[in-house]
Short mmCIF file of C-alpha atoms in Angstrom, two decimals:
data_model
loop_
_atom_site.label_atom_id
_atom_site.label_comp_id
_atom_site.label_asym_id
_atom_site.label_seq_id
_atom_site.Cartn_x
_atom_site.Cartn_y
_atom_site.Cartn_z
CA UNK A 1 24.39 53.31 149.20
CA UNK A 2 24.61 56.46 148.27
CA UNK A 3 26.84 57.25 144.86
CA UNK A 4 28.64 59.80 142.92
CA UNK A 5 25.91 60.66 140.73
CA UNK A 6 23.77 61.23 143.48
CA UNK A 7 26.04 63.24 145.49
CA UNK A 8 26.36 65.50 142.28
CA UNK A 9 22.63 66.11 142.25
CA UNK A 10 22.18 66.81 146.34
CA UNK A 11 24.90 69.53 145.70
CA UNK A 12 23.21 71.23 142.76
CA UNK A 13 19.72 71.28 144.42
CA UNK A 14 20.93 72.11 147.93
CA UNK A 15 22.06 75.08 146.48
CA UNK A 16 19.28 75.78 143.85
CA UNK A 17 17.07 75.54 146.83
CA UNK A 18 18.71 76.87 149.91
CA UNK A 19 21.45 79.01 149.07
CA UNK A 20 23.89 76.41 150.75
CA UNK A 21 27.06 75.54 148.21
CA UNK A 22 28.69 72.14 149.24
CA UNK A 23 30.67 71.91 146.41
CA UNK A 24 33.71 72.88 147.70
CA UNK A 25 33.76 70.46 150.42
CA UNK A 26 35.86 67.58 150.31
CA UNK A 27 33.57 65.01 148.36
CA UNK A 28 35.23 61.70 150.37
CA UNK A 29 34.25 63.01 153.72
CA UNK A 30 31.16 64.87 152.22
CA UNK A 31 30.09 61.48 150.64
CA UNK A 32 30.27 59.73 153.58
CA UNK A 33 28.46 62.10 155.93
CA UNK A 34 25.39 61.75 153.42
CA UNK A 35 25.27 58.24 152.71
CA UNK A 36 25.59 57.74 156.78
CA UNK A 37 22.57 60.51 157.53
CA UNK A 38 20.45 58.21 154.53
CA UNK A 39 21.26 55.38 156.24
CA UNK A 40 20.18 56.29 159.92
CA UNK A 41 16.91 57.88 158.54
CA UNK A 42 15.85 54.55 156.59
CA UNK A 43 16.11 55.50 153.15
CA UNK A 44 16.53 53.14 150.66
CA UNK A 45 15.69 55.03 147.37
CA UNK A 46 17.39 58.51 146.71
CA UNK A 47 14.64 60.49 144.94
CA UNK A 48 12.80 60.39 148.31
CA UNK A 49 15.72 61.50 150.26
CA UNK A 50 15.64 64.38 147.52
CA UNK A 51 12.24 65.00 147.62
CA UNK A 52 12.08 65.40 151.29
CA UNK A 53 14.81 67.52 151.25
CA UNK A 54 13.36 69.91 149.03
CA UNK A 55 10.04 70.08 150.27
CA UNK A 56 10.91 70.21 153.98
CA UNK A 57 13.03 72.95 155.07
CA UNK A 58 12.99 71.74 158.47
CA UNK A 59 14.10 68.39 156.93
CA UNK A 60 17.28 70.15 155.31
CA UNK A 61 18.34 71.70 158.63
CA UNK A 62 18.57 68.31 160.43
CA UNK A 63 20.55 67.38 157.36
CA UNK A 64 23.01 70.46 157.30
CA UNK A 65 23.22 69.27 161.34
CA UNK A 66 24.12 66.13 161.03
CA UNK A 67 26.52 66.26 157.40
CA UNK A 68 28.84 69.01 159.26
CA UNK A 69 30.62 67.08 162.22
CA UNK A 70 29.70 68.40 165.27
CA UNK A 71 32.62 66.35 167.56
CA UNK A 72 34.29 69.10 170.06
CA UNK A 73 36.16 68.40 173.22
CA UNK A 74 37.45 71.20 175.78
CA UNK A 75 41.02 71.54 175.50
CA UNK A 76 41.23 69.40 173.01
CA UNK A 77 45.12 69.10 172.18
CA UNK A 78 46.08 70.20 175.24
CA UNK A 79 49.80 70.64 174.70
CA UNK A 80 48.61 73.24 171.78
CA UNK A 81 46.29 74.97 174.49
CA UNK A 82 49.92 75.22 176.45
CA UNK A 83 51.34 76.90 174.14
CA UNK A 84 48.37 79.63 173.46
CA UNK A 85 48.78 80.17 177.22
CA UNK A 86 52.45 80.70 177.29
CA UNK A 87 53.47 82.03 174.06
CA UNK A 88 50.42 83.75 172.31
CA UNK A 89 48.48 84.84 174.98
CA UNK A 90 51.25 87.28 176.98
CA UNK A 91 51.87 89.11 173.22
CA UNK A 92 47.68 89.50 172.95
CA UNK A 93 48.12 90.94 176.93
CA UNK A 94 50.08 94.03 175.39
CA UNK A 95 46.78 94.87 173.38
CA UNK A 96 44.14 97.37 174.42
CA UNK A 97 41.15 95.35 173.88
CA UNK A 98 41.76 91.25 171.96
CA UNK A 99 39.19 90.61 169.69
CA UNK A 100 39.11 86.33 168.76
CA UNK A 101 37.17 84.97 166.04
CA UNK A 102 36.15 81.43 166.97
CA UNK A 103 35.68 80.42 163.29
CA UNK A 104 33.55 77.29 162.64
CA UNK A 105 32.77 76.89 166.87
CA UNK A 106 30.74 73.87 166.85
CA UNK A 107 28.74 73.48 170.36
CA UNK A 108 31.50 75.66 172.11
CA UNK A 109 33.99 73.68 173.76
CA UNK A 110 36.68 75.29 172.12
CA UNK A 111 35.43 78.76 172.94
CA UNK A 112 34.68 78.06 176.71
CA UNK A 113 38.48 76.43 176.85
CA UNK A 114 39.50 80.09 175.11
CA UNK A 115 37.48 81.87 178.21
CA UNK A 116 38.64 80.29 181.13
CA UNK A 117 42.62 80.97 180.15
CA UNK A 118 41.79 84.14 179.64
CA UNK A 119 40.62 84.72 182.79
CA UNK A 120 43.20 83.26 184.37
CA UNK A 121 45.30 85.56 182.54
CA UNK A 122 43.66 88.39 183.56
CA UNK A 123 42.67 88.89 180.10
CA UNK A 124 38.96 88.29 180.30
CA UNK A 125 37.63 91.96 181.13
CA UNK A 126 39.02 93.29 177.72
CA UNK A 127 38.54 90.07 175.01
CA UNK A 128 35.65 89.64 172.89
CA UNK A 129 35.50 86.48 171.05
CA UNK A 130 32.73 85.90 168.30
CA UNK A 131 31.97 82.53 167.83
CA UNK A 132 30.41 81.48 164.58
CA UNK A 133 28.98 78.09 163.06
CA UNK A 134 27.33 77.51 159.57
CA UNK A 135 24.88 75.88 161.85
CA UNK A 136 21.94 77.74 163.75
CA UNK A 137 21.28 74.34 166.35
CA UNK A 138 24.65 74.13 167.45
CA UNK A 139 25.03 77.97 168.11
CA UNK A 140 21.63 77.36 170.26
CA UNK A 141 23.14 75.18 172.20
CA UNK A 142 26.76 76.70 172.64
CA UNK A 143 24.81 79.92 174.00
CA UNK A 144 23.57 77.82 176.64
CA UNK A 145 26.83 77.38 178.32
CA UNK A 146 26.17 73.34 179.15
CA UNK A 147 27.95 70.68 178.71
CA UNK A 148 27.35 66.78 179.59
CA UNK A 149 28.96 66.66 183.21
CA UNK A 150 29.77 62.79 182.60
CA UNK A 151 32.60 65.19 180.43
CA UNK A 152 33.93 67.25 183.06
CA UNK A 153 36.56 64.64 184.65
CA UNK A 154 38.23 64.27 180.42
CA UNK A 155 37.80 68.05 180.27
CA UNK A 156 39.56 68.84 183.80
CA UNK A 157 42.21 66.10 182.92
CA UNK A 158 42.58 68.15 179.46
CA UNK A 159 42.87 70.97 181.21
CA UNK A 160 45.49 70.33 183.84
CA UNK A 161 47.57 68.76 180.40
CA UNK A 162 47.21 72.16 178.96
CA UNK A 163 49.15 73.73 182.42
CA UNK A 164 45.72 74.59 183.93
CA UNK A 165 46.58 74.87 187.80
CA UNK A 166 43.07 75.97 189.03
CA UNK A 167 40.38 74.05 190.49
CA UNK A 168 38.71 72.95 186.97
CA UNK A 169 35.19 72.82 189.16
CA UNK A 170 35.20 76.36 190.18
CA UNK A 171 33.94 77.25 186.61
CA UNK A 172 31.04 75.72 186.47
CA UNK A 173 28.12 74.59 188.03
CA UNK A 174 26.62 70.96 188.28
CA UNK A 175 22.71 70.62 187.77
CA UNK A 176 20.51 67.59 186.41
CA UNK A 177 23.66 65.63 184.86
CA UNK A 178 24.93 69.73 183.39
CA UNK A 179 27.68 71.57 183.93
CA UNK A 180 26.59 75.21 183.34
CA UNK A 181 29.27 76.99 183.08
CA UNK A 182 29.95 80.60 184.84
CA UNK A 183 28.17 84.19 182.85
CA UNK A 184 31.52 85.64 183.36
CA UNK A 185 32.38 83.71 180.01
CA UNK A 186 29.45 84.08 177.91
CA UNK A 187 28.96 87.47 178.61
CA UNK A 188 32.03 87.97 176.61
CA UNK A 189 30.76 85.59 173.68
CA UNK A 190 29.18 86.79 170.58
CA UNK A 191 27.48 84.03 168.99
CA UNK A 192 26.23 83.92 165.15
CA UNK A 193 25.49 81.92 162.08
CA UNK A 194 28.67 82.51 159.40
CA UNK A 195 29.01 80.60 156.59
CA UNK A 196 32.75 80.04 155.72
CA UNK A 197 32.04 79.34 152.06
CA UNK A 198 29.90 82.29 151.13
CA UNK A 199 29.89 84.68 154.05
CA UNK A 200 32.94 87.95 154.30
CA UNK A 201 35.06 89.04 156.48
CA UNK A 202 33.07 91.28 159.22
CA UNK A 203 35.70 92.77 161.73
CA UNK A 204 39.47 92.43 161.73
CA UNK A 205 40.94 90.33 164.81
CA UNK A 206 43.83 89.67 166.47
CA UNK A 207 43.27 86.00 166.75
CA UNK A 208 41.72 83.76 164.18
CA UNK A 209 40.92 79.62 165.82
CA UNK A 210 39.27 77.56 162.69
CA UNK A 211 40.61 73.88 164.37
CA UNK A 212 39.54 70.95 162.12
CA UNK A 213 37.19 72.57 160.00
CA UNK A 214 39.53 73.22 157.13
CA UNK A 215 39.39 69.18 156.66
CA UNK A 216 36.37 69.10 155.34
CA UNK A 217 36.80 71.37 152.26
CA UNK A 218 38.92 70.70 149.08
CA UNK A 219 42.06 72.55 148.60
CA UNK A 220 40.63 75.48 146.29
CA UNK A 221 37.85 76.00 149.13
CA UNK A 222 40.39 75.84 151.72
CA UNK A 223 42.36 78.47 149.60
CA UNK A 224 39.40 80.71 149.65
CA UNK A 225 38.88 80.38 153.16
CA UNK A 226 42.52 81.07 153.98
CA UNK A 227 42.46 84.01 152.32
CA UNK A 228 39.52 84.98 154.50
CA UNK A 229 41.50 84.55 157.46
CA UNK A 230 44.07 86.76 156.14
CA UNK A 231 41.87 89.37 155.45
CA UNK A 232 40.12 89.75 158.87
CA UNK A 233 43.47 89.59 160.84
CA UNK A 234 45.46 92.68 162.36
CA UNK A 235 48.88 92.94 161.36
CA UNK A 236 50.69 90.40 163.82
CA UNK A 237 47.78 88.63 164.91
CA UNK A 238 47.65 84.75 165.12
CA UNK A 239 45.90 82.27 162.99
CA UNK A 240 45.52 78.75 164.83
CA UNK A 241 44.72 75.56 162.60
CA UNK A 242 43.98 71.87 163.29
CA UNK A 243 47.19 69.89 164.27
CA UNK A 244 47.11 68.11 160.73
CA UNK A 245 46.22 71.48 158.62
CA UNK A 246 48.54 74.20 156.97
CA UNK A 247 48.71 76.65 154.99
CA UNK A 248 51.90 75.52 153.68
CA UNK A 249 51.44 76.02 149.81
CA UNK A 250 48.51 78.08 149.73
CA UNK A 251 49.13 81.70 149.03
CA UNK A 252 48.72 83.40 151.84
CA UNK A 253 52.02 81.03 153.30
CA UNK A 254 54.63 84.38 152.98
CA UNK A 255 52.89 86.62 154.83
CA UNK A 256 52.65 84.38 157.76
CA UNK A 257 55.30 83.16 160.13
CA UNK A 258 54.96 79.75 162.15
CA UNK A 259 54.91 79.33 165.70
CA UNK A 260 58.08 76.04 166.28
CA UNK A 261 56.19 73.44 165.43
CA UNK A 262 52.66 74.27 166.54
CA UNK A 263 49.60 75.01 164.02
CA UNK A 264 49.75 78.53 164.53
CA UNK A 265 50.68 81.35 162.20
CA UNK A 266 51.86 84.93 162.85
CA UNK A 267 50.89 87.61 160.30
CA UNK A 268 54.12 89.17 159.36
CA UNK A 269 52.65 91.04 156.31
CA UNK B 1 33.01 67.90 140.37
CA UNK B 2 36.09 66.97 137.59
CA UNK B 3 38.37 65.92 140.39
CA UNK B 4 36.15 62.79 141.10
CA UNK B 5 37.06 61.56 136.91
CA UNK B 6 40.29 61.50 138.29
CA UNK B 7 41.60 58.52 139.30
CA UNK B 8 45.21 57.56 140.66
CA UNK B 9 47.29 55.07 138.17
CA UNK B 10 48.97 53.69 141.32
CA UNK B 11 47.99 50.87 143.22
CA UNK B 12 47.20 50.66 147.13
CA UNK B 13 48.54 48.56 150.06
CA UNK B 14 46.29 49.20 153.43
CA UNK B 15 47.65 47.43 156.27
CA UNK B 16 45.17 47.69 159.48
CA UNK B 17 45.33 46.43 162.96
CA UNK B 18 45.06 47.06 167.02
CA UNK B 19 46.43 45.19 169.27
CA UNK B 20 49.33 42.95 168.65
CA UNK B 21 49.75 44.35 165.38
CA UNK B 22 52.69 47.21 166.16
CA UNK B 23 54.99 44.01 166.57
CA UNK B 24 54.12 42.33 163.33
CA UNK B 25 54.12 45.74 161.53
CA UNK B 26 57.74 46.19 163.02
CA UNK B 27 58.98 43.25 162.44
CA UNK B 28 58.49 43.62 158.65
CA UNK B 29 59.41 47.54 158.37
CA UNK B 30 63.11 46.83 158.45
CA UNK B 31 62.75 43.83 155.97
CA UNK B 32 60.29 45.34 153.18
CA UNK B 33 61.30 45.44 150.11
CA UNK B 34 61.10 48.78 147.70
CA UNK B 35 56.92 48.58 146.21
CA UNK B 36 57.47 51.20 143.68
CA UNK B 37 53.62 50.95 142.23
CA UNK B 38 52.44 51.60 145.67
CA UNK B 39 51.06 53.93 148.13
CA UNK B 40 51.48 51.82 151.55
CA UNK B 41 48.80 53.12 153.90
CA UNK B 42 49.05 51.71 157.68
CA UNK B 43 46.19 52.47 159.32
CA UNK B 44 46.87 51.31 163.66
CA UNK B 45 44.20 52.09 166.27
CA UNK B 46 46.56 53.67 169.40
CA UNK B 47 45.27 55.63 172.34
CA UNK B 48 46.91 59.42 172.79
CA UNK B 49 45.64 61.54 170.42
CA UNK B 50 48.70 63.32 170.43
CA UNK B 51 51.22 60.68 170.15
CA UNK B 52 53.38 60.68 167.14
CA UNK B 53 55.92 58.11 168.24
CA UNK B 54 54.61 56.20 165.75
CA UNK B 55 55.60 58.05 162.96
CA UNK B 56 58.83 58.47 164.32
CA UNK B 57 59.02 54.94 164.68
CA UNK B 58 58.66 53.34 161.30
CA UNK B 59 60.63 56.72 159.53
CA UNK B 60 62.51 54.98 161.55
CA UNK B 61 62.87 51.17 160.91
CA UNK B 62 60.79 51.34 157.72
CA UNK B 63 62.73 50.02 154.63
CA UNK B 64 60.27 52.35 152.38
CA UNK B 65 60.60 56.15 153.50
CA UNK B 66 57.48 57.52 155.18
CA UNK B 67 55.79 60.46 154.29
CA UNK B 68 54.32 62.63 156.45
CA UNK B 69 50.27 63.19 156.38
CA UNK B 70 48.72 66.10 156.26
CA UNK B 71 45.07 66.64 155.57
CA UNK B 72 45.38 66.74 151.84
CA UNK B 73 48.54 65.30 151.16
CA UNK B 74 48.95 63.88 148.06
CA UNK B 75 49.60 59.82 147.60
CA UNK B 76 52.87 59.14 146.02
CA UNK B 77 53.51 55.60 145.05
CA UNK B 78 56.84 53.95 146.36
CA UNK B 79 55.89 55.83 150.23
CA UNK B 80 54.61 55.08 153.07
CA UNK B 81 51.76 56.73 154.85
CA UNK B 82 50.80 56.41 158.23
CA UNK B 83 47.15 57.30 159.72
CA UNK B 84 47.59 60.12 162.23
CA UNK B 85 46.13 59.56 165.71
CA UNK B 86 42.84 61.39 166.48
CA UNK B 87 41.29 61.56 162.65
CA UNK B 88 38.90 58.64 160.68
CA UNK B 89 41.91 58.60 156.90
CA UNK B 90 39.82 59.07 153.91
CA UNK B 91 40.75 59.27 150.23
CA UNK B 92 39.91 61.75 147.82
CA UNK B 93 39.55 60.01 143.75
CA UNK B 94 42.70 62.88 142.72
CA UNK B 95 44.63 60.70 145.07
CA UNK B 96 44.42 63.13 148.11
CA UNK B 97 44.30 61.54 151.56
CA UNK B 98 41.73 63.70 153.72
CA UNK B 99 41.08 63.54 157.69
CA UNK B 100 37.87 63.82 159.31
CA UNK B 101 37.57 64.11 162.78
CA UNK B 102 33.87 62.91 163.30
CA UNK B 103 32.69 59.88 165.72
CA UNK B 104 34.65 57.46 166.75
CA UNK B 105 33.42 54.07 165.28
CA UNK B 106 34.44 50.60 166.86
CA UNK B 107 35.56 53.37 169.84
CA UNK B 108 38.75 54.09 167.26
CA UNK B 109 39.22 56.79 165.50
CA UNK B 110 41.34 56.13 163.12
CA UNK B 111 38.63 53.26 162.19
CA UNK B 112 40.07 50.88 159.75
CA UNK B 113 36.84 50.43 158.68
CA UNK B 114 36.85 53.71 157.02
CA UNK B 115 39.57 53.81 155.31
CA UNK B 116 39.59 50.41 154.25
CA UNK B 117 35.54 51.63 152.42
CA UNK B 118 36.98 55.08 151.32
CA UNK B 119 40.32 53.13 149.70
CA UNK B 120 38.29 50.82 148.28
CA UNK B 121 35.98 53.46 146.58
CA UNK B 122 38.74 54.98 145.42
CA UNK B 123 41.31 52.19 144.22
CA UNK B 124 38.99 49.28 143.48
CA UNK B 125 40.90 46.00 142.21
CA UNK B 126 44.55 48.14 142.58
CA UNK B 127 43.86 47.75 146.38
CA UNK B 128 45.45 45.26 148.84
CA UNK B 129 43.97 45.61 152.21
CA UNK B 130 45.59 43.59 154.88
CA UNK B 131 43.80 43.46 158.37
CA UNK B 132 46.29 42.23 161.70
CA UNK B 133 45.96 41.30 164.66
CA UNK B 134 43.59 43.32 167.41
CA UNK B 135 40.61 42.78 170.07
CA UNK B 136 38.18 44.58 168.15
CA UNK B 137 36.00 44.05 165.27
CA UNK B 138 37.24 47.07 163.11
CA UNK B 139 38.13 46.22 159.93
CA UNK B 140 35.35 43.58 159.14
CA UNK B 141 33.43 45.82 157.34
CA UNK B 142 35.98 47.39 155.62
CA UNK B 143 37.22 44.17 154.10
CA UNK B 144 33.63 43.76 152.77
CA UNK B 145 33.72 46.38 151.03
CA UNK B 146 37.23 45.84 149.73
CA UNK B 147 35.88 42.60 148.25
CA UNK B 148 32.82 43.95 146.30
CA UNK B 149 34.76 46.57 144.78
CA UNK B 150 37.54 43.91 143.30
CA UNK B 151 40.40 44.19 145.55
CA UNK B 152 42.97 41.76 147.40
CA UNK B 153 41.44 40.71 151.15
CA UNK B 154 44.35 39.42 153.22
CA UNK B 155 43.54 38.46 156.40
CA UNK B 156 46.38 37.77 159.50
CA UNK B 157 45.43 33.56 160.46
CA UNK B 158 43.58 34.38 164.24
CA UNK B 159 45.69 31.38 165.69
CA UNK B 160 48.93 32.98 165.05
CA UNK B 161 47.92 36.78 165.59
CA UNK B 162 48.28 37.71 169.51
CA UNK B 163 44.56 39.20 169.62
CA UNK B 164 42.36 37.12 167.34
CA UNK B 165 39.28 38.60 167.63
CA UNK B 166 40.09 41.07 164.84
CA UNK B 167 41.04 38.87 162.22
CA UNK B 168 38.47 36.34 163.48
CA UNK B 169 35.68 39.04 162.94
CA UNK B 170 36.82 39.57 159.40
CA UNK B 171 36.77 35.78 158.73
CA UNK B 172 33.20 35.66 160.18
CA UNK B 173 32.27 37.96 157.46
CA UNK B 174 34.28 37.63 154.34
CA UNK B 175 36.19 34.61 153.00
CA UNK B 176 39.97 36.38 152.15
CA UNK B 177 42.11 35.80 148.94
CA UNK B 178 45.22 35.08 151.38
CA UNK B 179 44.58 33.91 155.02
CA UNK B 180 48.42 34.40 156.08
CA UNK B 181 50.29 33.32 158.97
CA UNK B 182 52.52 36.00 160.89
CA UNK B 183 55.49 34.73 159.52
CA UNK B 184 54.00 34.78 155.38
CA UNK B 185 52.97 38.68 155.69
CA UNK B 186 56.51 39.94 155.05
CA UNK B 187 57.11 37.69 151.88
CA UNK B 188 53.61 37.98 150.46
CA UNK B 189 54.02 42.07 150.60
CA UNK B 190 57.61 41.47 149.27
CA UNK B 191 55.92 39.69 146.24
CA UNK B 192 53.75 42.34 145.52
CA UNK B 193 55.54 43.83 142.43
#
């Protein structure tokens, strides 16, 4: 079992060592990630967990993998993805060319689920959306454009939730147990590493989607990164959050305006 | 680190359960009595991710007003929390609930497991975890850990719970301080103050 004292120490040399600063993460989560990853690989004494760590870089990246949570769905939420279709996405229509930032992406799903309403609002042709991840293996594999097709029948049930009236199947195609989905989409993805604690801002957009990553930082990290948000947006673009996150008390809160209900944010200021 | 010194000077009711357990839990929302030295935490395994009927619910029937959670909202003693739907409930030592959407375990997510570990990291001997009725063997694990860290295992009797296999998993595990029958939960949390 890993402990507080421990914890402490894997923060200090994780960034002594890599350049990586966890410290602003939210240490109950954080804590738990660890002690679960030093469970599955058999540890049972902490310096060697350490050790390891320090010595094997290719050791720390399967780490960094498995600490961040890496669980993505397409159209997750749908009712939320209903309302990006109806009530954000005919404003973004009025725009020359939409530039998305798909902050935090994970494998993808959310990205993909971005791609295909576009293009079935006719959108597609003149959106770029840059999808980033503080980690390099997940980016790999959300460049691919594959998902598990045991998925597909959640995802196309997601999908049709979300007001999706199109054949879900058209968008893909099924090979050895994948569903690869069309180069339509990804040739309108820009994919790269961006680390939300340390990295800047490095375009201004009109929308901003960072869904459930927020979570996992404290409040003065989540301040930070709000902050970030509001300084790569365009006057009147969107920010889109988790359905449990805000940015109710942080202080960035006036210049935005909420959607209803929903976890998305108008930049008024 | 600093916020981990911190420690909240309120005490901690967990209630966890599956199925069967939304009928206990609202049978004893309108009848609970005010528990102003605790944060009540009800932590229910339900399917649509996106449901909050729930909430509405107990704001509802519950005798102790329900706050609503956020990622990061703060613990207040004398409310009532209630895990959202799609998220694993964590809690921070400043007091701060946090969410975390990572795997499912026991195919639930909330896992009472988790929060009953987390809460007990946190709270120690000022938590009270009480595990209901359910077909699943979340919570088990969680009420270990409860134990070793000094707090109050309560544990709904399997032969009057309409799902035993929950609170029969626990017992398999963990012998509780109070093995209740459905009709002694609402008095024993009444007597908590």
């Amino acid at each position: 079992m890993v402990d507080d004292r421990h914890i402490e120490i894997l923060i200090n040399e994780v960034y002594d060592y890599y350049g990586y600063d966890f410290s602003g993460y939210s240490m109950a989560s954080f804590k738990r990630r660890v002690d679960r990853i030093y469970n599955l690989d058999g540890y049972t004494d902490f310096s060697h967990f350490l050790s390891r760590l320090r010595t094997e870089p290719h050791y720390f990246k399967h780490v960094v993998e498995e600490i961040t949570v890496n669980v993505t769905e397409m159209f997750r939420d749908p009712q939320f993805y209903s309302v990006l279709r109806k009530e954000v996405l005919p404003t973004l229509a009025t725009k020359p060319f939409i530039r998305i930032w798909h902050a935090g992406c994970s494998t993808g799903e959310e990205v993909f689920s971005m791609a295909i309403m576009l293009k079935e609002a006719n959108l597609l042709h003149k959106s770029l959306m840059y999808a980033t991840d503080i980690n390099p293996l997940v980016l790999e594999s959300a460049k691919k454009a594959m998902f598990p097709l045991r998925m597909m029948k959640q995802y196309s049930e997601n999908y049709r939730n979300s007001g999706g009236t199109q054949d879900f199947s058209q968008y893909y195609i099924a090979n050895y147990g994948y569903a690869k989905f069309d180069d339509e989409f990804t040739d309108k993805m820009v994919f790269s590493q961006h680390n939300l604690v340390s990295d800047r801002s490095f375009n201004e957009f009109d929308l901003i989607l960072c869904r459930n990553v927020l979570i996992y930082f404290d409040k003065n990290l989540q301040e930070r990164v709000l902050e970030l948000f509001d300084g790569s947006l365009s006057n009147l673009g969107y920010l889109v959050l988790g359905t449990k996150e805000t940015i109710k008390f942080s202080s960035v809160q006036h210049k935005f305006q909420q959607l209803g209900r929903e976890k998305i944010w108008r930049k008024i200021k | 680190m600093e916020k981990n010194k911190v420690t909240p000077a309120f005490k901690a009711l967990l209630i966890g359960g599956s199925a069967g357990s939304l009928e206990v839990m609202l049978s004893i929302l309108p009848a609970l009595k005010p528990l102003p030295d605790y944060a009540v935490v009800i932590v229910l395994h339900r399917k649509n991710s996106e449901d909050n009927t729930l909430e509405e619910l107990f704001t509802v029937r519950s005798a102790i007003p329900v706050n609503e959670v956020d990622d990061k909202t703060q613990l207040m003693p004398g409310y009532m929390y209630i895990a959202p739907a799609g998220y694993h409930l964590l809690f921070e030592a400043n007091g701060e609930l946090s969410l975390d959407a990572s795997e499912k375990i026991h195919y639930s997510r909330p896992s009472i497991d988790v929060a009953f570990e987390s809460a007990a990291e946190v709270f120690g001997n000022r938590l009270t975890a009480v595990l209901l009725s359910g077909a699943n063997a979340d919570g088990a694990q969680g009420l270990v850990a409860v134990k070793e860290k000094g707090g109050t295992v309560v544990v709904q009797d399997p032969l009057t719970a309409d799902m035993p296999m929950m609170p029969q998993s626990a017992l398999n595990v963990i012998t509780p301080d109070f093995l209740l029958k459905t009709r002694e939960i609402l008095p024993f949390v009444n007597n908590l103050n």
